[in-house]
CSV table of C-alpha atoms in Angstrom, one decimal:
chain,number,residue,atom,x,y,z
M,1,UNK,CA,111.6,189.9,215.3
M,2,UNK,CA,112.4,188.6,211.6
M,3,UNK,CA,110.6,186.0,210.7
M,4,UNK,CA,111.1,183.5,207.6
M,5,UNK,CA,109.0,181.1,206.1
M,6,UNK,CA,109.8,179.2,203.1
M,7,UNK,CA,107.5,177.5,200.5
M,8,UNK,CA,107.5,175.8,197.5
M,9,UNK,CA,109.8,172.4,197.3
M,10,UNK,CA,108.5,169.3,196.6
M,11,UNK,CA,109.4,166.4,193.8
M,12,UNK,CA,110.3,167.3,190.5
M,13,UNK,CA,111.6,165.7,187.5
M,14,UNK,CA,114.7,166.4,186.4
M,15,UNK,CA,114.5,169.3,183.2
M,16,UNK,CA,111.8,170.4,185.5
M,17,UNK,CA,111.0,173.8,187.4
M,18,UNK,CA,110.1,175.1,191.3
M,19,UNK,CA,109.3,178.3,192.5
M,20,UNK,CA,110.3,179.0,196.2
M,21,UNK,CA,109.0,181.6,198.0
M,22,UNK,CA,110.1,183.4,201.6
M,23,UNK,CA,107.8,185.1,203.4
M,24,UNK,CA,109.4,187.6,205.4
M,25,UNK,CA,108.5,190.1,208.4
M,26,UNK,CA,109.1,191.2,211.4
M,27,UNK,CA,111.3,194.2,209.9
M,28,UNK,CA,111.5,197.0,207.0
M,29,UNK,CA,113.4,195.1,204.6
M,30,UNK,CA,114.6,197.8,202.7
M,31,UNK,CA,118.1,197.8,204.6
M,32,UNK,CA,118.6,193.8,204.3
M,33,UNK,CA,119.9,191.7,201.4
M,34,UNK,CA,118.4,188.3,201.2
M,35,UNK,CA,119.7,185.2,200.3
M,36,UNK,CA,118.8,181.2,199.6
M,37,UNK,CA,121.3,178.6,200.9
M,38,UNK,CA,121.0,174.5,200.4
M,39,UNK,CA,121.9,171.4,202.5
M,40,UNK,CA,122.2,168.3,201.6
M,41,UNK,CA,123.1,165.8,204.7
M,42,UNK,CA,126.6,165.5,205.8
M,43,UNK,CA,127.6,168.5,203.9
M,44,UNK,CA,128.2,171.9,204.8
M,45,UNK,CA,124.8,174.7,203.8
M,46,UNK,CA,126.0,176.5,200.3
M,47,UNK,CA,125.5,179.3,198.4
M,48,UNK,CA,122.8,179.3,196.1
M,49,UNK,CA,121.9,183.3,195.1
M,50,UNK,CA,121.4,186.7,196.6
M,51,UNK,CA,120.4,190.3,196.6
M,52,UNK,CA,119.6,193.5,198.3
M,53,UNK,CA,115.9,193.7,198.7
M,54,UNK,CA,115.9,197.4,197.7
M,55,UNK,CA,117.3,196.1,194.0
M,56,UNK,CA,120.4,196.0,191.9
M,57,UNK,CA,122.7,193.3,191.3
M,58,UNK,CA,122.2,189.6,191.5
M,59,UNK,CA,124.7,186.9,192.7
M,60,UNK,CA,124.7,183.2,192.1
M,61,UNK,CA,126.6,180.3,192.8
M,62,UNK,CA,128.6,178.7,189.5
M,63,UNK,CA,126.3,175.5,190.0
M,64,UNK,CA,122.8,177.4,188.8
M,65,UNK,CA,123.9,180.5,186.9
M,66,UNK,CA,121.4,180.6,184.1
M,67,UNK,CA,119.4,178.4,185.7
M,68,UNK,CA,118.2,179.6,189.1
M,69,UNK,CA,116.7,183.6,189.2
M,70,UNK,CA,116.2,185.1,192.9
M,71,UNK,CA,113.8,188.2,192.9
M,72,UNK,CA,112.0,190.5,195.8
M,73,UNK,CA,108.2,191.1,195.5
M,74,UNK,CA,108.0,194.5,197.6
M,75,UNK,CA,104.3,194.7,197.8
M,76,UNK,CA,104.4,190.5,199.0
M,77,UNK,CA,107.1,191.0,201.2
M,78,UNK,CA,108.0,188.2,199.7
M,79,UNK,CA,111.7,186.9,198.2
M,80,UNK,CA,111.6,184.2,195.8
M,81,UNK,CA,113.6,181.4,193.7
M,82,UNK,CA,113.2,180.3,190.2
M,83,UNK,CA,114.4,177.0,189.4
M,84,UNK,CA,114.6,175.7,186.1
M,85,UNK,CA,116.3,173.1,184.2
M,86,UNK,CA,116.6,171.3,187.6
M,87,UNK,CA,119.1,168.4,187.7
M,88,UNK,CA,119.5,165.6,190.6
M,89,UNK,CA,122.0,167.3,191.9
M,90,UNK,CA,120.1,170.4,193.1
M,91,UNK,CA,117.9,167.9,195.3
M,92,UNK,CA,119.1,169.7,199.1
M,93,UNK,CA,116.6,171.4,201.8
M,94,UNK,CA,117.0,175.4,200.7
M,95,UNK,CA,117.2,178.1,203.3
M,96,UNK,CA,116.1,181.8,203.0
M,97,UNK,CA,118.4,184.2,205.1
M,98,UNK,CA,118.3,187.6,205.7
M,99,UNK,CA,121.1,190.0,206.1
M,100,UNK,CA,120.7,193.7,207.5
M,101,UNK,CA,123.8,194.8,206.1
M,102,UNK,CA,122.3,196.4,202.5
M,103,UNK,CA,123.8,197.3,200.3
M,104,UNK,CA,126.5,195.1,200.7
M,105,UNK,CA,125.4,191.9,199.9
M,106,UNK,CA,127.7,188.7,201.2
M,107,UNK,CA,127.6,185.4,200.2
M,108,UNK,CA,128.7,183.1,203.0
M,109,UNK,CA,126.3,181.4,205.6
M,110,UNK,CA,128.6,183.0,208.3
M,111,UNK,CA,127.1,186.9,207.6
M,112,UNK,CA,123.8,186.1,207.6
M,113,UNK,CA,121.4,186.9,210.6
M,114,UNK,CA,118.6,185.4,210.2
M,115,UNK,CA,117.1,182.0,208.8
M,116,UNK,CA,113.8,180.0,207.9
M,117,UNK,CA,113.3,176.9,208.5
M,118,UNK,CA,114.2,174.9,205.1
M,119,UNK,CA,111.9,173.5,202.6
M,120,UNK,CA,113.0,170.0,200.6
M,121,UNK,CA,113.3,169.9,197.1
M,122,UNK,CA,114.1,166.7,195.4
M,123,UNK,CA,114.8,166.2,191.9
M,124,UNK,CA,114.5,162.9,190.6
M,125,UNK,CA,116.2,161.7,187.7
């Protein structure tokens, strides 16, 4: 059975930087893409980056390109998200998801199979 476990939010100032991390197991990874989502109440979970765990191209949403870097530590089993030059507006509970459809890799909450359980991240201005 997949498991997810996020790590890593908390309060930051704005300009500041976070490092999420998502434990993963349950599974060989190496045929899943992976992928971080945010809420923020009343709206609807977004798009926030993803990849194939095996490698290769990285997506993000238009809101943190440059800003936000997603990466897979093989030997961790681990998938991560840099934040940096974090603004108010990135404050939203972020969601690791897991996909076993490699190498495509999708973008929308609706493809994804499997999810943690959300770690807050607040940036105050």
């Amino acid at each position: 059975q997949v498991q997810l476990v996020e790590s890593g939010g908390g309060l930051v100032q704005a300009g500041g930087s976070l490092r999420l991390s998502c434990a993963a197991s349950g599974r060989t990874f190496s045929s899943y893409s992976m992928g971080w989502f945010r809420q923020t109440p009343g709206k609807e979970r977004e798009f926030v980056a993803a990849m194939a765990w095996s490698g290769g191209n990285t997506y993000y949403a238009d809101s943190v390109l440059g800003r936000f870097t997603i990466s897979v530590d093989n030997a961790k089993n681990t998938v991560y998200l840099q934040m940096n030059s974090l603004k108010p507006e990135d404050t939203a509970v972020y969601y690791c998801a897991a996909d076993q459809r490699a190498p495509v890799v999708f973008t929308t909450t609706a493809q994804f199979d499997y999810w943690g359980q959300g770690t807050q991240v607040t940036v105050s201005s």
